[in-house]
Coordinates of C-alpha atoms and ligand atoms in Angstrom, one line a residue:
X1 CA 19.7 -116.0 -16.6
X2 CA 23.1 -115.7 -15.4
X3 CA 24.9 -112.6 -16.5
X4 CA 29.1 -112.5 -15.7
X5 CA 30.1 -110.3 -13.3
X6 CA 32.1 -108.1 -15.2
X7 CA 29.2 -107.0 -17.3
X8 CA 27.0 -106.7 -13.8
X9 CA 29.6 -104.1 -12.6
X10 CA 29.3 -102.5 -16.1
X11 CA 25.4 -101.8 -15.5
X12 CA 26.2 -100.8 -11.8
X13 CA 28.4 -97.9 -12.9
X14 CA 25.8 -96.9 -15.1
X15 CA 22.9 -97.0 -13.0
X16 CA 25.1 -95.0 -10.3
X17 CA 27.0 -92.8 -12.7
X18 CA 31.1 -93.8 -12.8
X19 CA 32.2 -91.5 -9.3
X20 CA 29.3 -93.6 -7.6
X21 CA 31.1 -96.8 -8.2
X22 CA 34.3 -97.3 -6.4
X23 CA 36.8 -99.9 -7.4
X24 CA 39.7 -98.4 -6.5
X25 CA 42.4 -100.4 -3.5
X26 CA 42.9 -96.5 -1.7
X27 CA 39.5 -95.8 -2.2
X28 CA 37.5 -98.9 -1.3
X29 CA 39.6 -100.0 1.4
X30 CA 37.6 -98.0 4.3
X31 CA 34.4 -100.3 3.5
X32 CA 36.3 -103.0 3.9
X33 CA 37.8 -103.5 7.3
X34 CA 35.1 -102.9 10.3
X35 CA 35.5 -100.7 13.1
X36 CA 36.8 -103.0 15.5
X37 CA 39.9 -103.8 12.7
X38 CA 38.8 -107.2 13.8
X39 CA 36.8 -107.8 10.3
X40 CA 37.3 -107.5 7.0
X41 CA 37.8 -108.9 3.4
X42 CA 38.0 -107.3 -0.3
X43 CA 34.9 -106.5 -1.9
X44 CA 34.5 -106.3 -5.4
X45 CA 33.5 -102.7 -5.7
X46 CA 31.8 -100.1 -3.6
X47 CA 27.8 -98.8 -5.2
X48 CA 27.0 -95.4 -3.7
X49 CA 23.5 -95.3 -5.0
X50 CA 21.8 -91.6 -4.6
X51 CA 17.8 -93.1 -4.4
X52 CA 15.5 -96.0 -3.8
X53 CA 15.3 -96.9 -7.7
X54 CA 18.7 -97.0 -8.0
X55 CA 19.0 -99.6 -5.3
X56 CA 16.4 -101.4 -6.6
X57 CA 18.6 -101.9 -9.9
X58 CA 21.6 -102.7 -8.3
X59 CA 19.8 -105.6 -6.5
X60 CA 17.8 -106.9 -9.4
X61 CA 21.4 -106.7 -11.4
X62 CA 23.1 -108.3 -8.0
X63 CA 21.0 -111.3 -8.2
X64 CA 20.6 -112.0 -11.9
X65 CA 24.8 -112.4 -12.3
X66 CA 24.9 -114.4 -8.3
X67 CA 26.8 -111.5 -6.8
X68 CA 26.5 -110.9 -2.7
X69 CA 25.6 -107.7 -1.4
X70 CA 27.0 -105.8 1.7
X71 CA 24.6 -103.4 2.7
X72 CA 26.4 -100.8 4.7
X73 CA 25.7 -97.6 6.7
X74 CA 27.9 -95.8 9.0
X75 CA 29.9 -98.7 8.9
X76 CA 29.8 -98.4 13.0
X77 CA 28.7 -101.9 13.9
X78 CA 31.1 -104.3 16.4
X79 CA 30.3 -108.2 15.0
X80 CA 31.6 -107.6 11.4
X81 CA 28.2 -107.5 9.6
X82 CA 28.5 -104.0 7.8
X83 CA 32.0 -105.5 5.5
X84 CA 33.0 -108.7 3.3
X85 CA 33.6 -111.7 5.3
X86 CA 37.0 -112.3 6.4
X87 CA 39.5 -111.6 9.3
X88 CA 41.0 -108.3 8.4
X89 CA 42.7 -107.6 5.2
X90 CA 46.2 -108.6 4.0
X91 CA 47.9 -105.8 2.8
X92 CA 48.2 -107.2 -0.9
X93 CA 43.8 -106.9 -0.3
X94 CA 44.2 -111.0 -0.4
X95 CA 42.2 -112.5 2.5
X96 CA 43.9 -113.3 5.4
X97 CA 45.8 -117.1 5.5
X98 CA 43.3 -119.6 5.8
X99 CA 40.3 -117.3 5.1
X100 CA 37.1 -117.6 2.9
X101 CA 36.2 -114.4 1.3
X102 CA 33.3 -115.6 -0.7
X103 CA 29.8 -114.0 -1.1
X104 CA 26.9 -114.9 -3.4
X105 CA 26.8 -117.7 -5.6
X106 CA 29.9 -116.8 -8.2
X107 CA 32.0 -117.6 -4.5
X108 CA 33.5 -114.2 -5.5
X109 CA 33.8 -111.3 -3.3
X110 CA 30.8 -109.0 -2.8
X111 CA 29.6 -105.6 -3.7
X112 CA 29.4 -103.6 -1.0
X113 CA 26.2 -100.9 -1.0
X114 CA 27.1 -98.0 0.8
X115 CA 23.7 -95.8 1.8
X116 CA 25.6 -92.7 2.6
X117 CA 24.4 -91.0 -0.2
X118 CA 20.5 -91.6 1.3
X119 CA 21.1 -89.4 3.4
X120 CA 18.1 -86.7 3.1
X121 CA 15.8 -86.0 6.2
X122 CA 12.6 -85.4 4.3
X123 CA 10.4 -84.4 7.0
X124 CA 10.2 -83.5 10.6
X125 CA 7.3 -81.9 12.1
X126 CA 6.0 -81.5 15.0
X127 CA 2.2 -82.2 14.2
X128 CA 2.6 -85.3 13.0
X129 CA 5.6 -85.8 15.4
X130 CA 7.6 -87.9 12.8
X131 CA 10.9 -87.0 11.7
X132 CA 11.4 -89.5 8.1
X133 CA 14.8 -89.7 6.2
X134 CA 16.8 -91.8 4.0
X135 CA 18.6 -94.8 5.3
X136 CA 22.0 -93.0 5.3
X137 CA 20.5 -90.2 7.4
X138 CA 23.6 -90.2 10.6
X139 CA 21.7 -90.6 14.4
X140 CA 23.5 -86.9 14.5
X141 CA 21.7 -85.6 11.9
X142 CA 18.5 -86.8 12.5
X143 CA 19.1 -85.6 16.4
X144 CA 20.1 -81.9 15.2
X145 CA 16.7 -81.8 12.8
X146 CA 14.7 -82.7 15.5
X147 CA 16.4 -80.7 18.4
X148 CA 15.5 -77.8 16.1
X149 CA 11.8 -78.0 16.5
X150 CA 12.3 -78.9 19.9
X151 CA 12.0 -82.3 20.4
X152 CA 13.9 -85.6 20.6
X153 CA 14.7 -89.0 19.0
X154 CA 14.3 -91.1 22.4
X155 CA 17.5 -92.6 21.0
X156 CA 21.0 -92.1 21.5
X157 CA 24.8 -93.7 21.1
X158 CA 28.5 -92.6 21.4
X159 CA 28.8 -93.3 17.7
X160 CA 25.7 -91.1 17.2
X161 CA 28.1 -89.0 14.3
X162 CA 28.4 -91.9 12.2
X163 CA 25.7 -94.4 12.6
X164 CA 22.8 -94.3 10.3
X165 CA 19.3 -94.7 10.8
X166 CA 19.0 -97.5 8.7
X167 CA 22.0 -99.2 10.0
X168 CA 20.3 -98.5 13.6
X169 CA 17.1 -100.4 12.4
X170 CA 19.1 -103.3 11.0
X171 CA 20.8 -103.7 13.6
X172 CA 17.7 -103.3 16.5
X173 CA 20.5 -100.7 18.3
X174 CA 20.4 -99.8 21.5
X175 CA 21.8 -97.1 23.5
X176 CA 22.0 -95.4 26.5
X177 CA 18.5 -94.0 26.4
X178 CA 16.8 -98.1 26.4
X179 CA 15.1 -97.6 29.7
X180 CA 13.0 -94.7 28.9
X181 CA 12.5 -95.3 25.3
X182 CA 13.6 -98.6 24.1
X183 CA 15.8 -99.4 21.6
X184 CA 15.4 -98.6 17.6
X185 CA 12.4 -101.0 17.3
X186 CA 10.2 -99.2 19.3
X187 CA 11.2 -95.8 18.0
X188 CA 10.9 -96.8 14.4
X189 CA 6.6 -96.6 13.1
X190 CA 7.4 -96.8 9.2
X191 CA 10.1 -98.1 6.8
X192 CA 11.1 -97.9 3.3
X193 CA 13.1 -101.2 2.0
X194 CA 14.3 -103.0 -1.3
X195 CA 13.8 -106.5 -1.4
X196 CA 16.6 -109.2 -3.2
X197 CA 14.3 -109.1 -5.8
X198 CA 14.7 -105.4 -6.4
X199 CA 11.1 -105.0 -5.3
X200 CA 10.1 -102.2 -3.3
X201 CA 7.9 -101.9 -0.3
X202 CA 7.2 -98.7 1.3
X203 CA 5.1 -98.5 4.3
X204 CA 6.0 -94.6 5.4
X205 CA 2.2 -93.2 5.8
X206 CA 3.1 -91.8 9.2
X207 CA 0.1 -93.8 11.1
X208 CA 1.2 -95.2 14.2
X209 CA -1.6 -97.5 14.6
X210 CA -2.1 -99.8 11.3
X211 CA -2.4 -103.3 12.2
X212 CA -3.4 -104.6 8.4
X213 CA -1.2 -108.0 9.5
X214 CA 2.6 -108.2 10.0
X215 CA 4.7 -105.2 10.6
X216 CA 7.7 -104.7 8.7
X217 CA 9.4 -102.8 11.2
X218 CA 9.1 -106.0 13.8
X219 CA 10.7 -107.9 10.3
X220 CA 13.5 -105.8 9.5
X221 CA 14.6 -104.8 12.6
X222 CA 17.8 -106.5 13.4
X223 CA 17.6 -108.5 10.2
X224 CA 21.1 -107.1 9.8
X225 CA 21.3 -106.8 6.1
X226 CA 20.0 -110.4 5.2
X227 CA 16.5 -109.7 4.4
X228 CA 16.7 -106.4 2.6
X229 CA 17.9 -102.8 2.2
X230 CA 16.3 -100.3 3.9
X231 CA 16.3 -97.3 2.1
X232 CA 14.2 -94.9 4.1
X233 CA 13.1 -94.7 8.1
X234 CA 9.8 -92.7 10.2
X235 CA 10.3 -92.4 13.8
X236 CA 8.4 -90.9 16.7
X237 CA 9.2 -87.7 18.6
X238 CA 9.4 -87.6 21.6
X239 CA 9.4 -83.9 23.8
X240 CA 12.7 -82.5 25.0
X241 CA 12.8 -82.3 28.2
X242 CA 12.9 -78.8 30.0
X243 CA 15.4 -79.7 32.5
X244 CA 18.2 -83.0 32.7
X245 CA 20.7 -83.7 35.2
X246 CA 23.7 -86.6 34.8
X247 CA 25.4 -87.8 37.7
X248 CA 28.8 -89.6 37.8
X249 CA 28.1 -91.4 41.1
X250 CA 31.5 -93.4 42.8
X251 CA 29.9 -97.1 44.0
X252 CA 31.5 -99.4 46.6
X253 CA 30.6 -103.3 46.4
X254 CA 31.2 -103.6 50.6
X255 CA 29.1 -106.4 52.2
X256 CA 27.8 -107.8 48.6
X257 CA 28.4 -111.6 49.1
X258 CA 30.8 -111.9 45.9
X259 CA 34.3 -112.5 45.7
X260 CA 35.6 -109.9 43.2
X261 CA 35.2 -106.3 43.2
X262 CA 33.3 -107.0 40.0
X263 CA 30.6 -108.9 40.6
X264 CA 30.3 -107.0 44.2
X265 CA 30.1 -103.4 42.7
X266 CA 27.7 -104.7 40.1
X267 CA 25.1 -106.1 42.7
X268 CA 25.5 -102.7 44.3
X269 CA 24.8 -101.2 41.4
X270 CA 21.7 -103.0 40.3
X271 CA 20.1 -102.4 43.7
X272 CA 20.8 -98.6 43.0
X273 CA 19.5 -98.7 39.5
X274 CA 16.4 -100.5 41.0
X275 CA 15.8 -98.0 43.7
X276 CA 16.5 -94.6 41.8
X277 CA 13.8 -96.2 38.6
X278 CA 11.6 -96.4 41.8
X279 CA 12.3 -93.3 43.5
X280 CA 12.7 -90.6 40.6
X281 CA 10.9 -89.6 37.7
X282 CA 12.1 -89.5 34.1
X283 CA 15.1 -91.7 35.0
X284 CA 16.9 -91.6 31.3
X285 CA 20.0 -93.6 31.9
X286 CA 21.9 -95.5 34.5
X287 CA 25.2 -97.1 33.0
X288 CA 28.0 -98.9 34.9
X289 CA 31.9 -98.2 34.7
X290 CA 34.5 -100.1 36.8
X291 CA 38.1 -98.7 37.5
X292 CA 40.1 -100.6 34.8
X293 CA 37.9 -99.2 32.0
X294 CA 37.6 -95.5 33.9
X295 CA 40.9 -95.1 34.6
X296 CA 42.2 -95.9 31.5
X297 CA 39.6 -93.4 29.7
X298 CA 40.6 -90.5 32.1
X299 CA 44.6 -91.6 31.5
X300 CA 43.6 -92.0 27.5
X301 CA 41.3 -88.5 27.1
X302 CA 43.1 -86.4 29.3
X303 CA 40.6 -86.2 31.9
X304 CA 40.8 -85.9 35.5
X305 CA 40.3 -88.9 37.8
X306 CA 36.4 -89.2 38.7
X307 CA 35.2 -89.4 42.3
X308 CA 36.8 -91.7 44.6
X309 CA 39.2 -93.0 41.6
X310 CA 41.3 -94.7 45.0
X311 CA 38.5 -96.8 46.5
X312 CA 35.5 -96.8 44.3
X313 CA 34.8 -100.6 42.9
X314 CA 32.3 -99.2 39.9
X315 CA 30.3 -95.7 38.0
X316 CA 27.2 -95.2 37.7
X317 CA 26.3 -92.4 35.2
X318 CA 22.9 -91.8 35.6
X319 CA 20.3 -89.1 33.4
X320 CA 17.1 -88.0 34.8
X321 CA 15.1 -85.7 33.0
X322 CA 11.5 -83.7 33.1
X323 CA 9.5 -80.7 33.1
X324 CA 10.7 -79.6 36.3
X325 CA 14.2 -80.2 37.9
X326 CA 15.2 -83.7 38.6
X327 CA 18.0 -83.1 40.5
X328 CA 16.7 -83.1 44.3
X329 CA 15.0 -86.0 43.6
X330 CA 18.3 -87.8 42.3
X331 CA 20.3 -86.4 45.3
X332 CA 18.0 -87.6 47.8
X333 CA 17.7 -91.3 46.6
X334 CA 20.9 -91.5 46.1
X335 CA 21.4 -90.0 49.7
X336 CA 19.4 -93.3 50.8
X337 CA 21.0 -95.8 48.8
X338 CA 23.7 -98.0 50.6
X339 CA 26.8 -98.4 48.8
X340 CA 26.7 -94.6 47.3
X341 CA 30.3 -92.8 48.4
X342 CA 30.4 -90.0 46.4
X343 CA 28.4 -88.4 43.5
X344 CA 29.6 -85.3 40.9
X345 CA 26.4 -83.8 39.7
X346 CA 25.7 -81.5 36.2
X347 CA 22.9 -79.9 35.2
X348 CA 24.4 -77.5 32.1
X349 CA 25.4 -79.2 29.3
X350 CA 28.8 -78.7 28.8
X351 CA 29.5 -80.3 32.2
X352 CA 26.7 -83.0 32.1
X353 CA 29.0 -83.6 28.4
X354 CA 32.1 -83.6 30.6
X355 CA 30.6 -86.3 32.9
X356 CA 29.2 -88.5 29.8
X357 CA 33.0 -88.7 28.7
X358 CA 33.9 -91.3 31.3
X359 CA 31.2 -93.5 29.8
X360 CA 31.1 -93.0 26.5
X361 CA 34.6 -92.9 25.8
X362 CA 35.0 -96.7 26.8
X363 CA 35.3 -97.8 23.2
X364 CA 37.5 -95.4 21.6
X365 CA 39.9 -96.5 24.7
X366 CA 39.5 -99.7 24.6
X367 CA 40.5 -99.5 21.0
X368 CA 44.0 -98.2 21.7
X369 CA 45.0 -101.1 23.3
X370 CA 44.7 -103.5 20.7
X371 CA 41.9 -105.7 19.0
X372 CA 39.4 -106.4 21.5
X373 CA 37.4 -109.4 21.1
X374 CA 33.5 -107.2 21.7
X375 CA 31.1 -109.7 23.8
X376 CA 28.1 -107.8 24.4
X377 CA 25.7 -110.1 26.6
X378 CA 23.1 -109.3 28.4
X379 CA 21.7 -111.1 31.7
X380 CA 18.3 -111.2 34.0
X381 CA 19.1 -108.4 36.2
X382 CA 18.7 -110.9 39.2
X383 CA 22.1 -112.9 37.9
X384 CA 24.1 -109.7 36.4
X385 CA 26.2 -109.6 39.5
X386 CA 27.0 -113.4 39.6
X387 CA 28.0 -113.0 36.0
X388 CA 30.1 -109.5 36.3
X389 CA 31.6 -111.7 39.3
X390 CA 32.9 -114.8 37.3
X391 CA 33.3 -113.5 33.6
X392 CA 37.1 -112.1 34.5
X393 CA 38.7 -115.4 36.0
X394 CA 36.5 -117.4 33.3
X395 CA 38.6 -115.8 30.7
X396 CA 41.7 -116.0 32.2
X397 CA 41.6 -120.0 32.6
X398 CA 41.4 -119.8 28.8
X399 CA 43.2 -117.0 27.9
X400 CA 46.4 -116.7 30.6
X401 CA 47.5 -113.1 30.4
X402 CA 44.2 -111.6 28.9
X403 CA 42.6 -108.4 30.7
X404 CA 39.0 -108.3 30.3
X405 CA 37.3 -104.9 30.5
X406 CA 33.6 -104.2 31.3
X407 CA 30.7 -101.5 31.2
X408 CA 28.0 -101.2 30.0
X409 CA 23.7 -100.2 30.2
X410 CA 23.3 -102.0 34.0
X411 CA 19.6 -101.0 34.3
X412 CA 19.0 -103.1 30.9
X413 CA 20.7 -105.7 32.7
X414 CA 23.4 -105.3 29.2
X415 CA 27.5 -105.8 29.8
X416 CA 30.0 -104.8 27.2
X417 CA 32.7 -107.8 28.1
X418 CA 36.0 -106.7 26.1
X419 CA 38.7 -109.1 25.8
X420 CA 42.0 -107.7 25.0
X421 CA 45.1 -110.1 24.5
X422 CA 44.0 -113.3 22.6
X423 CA 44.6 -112.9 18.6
X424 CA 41.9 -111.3 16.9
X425 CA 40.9 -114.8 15.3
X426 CA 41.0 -116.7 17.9
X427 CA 37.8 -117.8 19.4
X428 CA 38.1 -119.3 22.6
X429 CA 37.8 -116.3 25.0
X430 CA 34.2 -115.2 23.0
X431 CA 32.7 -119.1 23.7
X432 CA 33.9 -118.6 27.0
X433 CA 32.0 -115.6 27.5
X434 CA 29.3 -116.2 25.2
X435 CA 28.5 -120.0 27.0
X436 CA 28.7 -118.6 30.5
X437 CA 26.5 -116.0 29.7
X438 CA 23.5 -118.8 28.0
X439 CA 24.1 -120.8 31.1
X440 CA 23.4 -117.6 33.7
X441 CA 19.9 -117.1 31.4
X442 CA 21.6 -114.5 29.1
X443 CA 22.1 -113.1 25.5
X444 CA 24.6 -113.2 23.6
X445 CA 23.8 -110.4 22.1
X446 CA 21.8 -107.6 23.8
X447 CA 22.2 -104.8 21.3
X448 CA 25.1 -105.2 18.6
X449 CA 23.7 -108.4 16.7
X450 CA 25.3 -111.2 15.7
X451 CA 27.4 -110.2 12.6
X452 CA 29.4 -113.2 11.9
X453 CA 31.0 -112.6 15.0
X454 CA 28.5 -114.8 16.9
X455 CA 26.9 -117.2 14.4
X456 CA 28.4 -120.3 15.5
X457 CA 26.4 -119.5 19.1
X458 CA 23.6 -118.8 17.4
X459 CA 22.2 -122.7 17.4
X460 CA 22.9 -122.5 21.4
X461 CA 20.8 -119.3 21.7
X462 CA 17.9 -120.8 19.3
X463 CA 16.1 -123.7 19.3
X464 CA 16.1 -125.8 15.9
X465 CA 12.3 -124.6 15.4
X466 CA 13.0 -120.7 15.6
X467 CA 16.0 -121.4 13.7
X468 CA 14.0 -123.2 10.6
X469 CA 11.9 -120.2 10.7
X470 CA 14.6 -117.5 10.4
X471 CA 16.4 -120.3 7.4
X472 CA 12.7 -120.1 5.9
X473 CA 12.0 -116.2 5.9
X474 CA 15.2 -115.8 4.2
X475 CA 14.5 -118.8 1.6
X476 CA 11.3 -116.7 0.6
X477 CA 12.5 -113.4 0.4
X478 CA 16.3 -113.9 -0.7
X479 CA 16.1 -117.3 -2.2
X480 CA 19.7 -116.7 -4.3
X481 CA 21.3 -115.8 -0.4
X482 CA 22.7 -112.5 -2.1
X483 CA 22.2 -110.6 0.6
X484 CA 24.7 -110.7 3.5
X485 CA 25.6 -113.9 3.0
X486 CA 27.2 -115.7 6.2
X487 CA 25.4 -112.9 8.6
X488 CA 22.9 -114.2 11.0
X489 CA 21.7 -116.9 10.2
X490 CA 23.4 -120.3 10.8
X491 CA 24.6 -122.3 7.6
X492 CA 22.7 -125.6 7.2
X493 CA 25.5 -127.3 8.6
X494 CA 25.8 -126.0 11.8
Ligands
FAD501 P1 26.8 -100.5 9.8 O1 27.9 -100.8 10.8 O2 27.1 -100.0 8.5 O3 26.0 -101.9 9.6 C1 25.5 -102.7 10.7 C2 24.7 -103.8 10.1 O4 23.5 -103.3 9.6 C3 25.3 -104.7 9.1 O5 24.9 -106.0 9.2 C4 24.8 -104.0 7.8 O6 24.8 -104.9 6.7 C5 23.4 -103.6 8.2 N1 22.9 -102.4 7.5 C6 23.4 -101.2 7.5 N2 22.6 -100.3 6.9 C7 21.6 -101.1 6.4 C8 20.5 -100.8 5.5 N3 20.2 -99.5 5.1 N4 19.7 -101.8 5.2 C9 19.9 -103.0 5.6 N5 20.9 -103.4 6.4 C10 21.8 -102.4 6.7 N6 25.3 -100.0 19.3 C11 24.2 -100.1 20.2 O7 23.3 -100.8 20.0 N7 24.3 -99.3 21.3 C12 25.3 -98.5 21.6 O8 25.4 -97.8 22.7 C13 26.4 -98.4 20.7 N8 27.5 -97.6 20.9 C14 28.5 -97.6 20.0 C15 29.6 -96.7 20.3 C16 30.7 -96.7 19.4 C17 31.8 -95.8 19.7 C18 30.7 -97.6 18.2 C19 31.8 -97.6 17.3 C20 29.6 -98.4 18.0 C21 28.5 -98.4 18.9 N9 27.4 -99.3 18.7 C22 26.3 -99.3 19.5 C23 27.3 -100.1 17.5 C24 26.8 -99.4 16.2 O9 26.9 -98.0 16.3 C25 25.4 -99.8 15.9 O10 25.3 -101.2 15.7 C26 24.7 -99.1 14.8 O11 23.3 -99.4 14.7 C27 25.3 -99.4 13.4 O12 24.9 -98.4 12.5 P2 25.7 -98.2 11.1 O13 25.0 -97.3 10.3 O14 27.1 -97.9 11.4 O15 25.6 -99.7 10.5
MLT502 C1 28.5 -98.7 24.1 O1 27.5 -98.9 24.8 O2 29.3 -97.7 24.3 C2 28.6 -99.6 23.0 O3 27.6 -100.5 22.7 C3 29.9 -99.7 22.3 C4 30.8 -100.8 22.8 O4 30.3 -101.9 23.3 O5 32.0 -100.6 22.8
ZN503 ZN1 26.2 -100.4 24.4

């Protein structure tokens, strides 16, 4: 039965009461433009559903009358997944020239389902060692509830403030915690989701061993809105750590057989990564800077320069943590690791903050300079260097002019390549970087997904089997393609 979509939007403001359904230009306009301001298109209203039933309407409603569905969290994510398809919005809220805004089978715009409002944590106890909330729970949140029982998430991120558990799952997210704890997947031991159908299945008993067949976690995690909307998360505890020490630590790339600082300061790096996971316990983090990106942070924040801003050729900030203190440990590898020239060390947390800022400020910095095309790839640490090396003057042969700033998780073996200069829809630099990255045994997406940012690259990443399997789990569970349309997974044609 197809219903039209003007009575569908009728029922969805009474299933979410009228303030829960947003239709208005100044209101909805925030859910429709991504982060980046490289993504974007009008939806046709914003849903702001307060439980699990209520979602499980709005979908049943959503596929009945053929309308697509934006699931959206913290609205954080870098490929354009979390908004209606498009490049950016005109300002008459018209897509761009040349643009296709449709969703769902009416080919009009989609409903975008904002989880914010799921955002109770409903438990967090340290018997069980499960903290659960809803979907719209922010990382922040979830942090602060389980900081005050004394333990940790195993996860973090710079956008920790914003980004939503759910939207963490979805998108498999990363972090700079990886090496000790993994990303989201591993952290994640029950879920709560709606399927297109409006069905619901709940698998939240807290066990963390329950192998009754597949595991909807392994499903749903980096699904990216295209298989269903997860309404509530468990994850593990972990123990907080009695002691933690960060190190901003100044690199140089001298007698690394590459040609550009780059790719010389990234082999150093990797060998120091390498011998510190070796050397030192509770190793947390190890992330890689280089002076375009760490100057301009320092210039942008106000900070002052870090160690050896003259001559260093890369960063490292490094975490160690334990139950008793890390720090001589850190200072003595590092004290044996060629290429080390200089190292600020913190052990309170207002200066080990003070030291993360050089890091985790990349992005916000980045942004000021313009749209930057985000390409994060990740490479066998064996090959990062040669990469790091190459991926500047690659860009430039395509894009004359462009500057091309990189950081990113090294020990993961994970660069952030950001592309500044070429028009934001303008692809060319992004299958430079994605290609070179496939052919140096790489990702083209370590941590942020594919969005639609990457889908055309997705056939090069996949074979044609696993790629028939992703078209047929989303035939069974979404068969009317409602959700996420044009996210993921490649069109038939491609
Ligand atoms: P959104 O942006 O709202 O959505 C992301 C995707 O998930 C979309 O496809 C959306 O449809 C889907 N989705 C959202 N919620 C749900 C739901 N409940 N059910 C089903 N699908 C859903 N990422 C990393 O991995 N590591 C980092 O270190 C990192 N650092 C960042 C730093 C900054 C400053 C910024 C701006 C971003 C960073 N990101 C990082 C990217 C981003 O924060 C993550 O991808 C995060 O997981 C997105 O969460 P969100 O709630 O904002 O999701
Ligand atoms: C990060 O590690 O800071 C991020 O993934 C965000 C980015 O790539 O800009
Ligand atoms: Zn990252």
């Amino acid at each position: 039965v197809t219903i039209a979509v003007d009575g569908a939007l009728e029922q969805i403001r009474t299933i979410v009461g009228p303030s829960h359904l947003l239709s208005e230009q100044a209101v909805t306009t925030s859910y429709e433009s991504d982060w980046t301001g490289r993504f974007g298109g009008p939806c046709l209203a914003v849903a702001r559903p307060a439980d699990t039933s209520q979602v499980a309407e709005i979908l049943a409603c959503c596929r009945r009358a053929g309308i697509g569905v934006v699931p959206q969290g913290g609205n954080t994510g870098l490929v354009g997944g979390s908004v209606p398809r498009g490049r950016g919005l005109a300002p008459d809220r018209t897509a761009a020239p040349g643009q296709q805004v449709t969703a769902g089978q009416t080919g009009g715009p989609p409903l975008v389902l904002s989880t914010r409002r799921l955002n109770e944590i409903t438990r967090c106890d340290a018997t069980s060692l499960l903290l659960e909330a809803g979907a719209g729970a922010t990382l922040g949140d979830a942090q602060r509830a389980a900081g005050a029982i004394g333990y940790e998430l195993g996860i973090d991120l710079a956008a920790r403030d914003s980004a939503t558990l759910g939207g963490m799952v979805a998108t498999n997210a990363g972090g700079i915690h990886v090496i000790r704890h993994g990303p989201m997947r591993t952290r994640v031991v029950g879920l709560e989701a709606v399927l297109a159908d409006g069905s619901v299945i709940r698998r939240m008993n807290g066990l963390w061993k329950d192998n009754v067949g597949w595991s909807l976690v392994a499903l749903l995690a980096g699904s990216e809105g295209t298989l269903a909307v997860i309404t509530a998360v468990s994850m593990r505890l972990v123990s907080r750590p009695t002691h933690r020490v960060t190190a901003l630590v100044a690199l140089s790339g001298e007698g690394q057989p590459f040609s550009s600082r780059q790719g010389a300061a990234t082999a150093t790096a990797v060998a120091v990564a390498a011998g510190l996971q070796s050397r030192v316990d509770g190793i947390e983090a190890v992330e890689i800077t280089y002076p375009a990106g760490t100057t301009l942070v320092a210039e942008k924040a106000g900070l002052p320069y870090p160690p050896r801003a003259d001559s260093a050729d890369a960063w490292l900030t490094i975490e160690a943590a334990g139950s008793s203190d890390p720090a001589p440990y850190l200072a003595d590898a590092l004290a044996n690791q060629p290429g080390v020239l200089d190292a600020a060390v913190a052990t309170d947390s207002t200066r080990r903050r003070q030291l993360w800022a050089y890091r985790e400020r990349h992005t916000e910095a980045i942004a000021t300079l313009g749209v930057a095309h985000k390409l994060d790839v990740s490479l066998p640490l064996d090959r990062l260097a040669q990469f790091a090396d190459v991926v500047g003057p690659v860009v430039e042969e395509n894009w004359p002019g462009s500057t091309t700033i990189c950081f990113g998780h090294v020990a993961d073996g994970n660069l952030h390549v950001n592309v500044l200069g070429p028009p934001a829809d303008d692809e060319a630099a992004d299958d430079a970087v994605l290609r070179l990255a496939l052919d140096h045994g790489g990702s083209i997406s370590a941590e942020h997904g594919i969005g639609v940012a990457k889908v055309k690259l997705v056939a090069q990443a996949r074979s044609g089997a696993e790629i028939g399997l992703m078209r047929s789990v989303k035939a069974t569970l979404d068969p009317a393609g409602i959700l996420n349309p044009g996210v993921l997974i490649p069109p038939p044609s491609s």
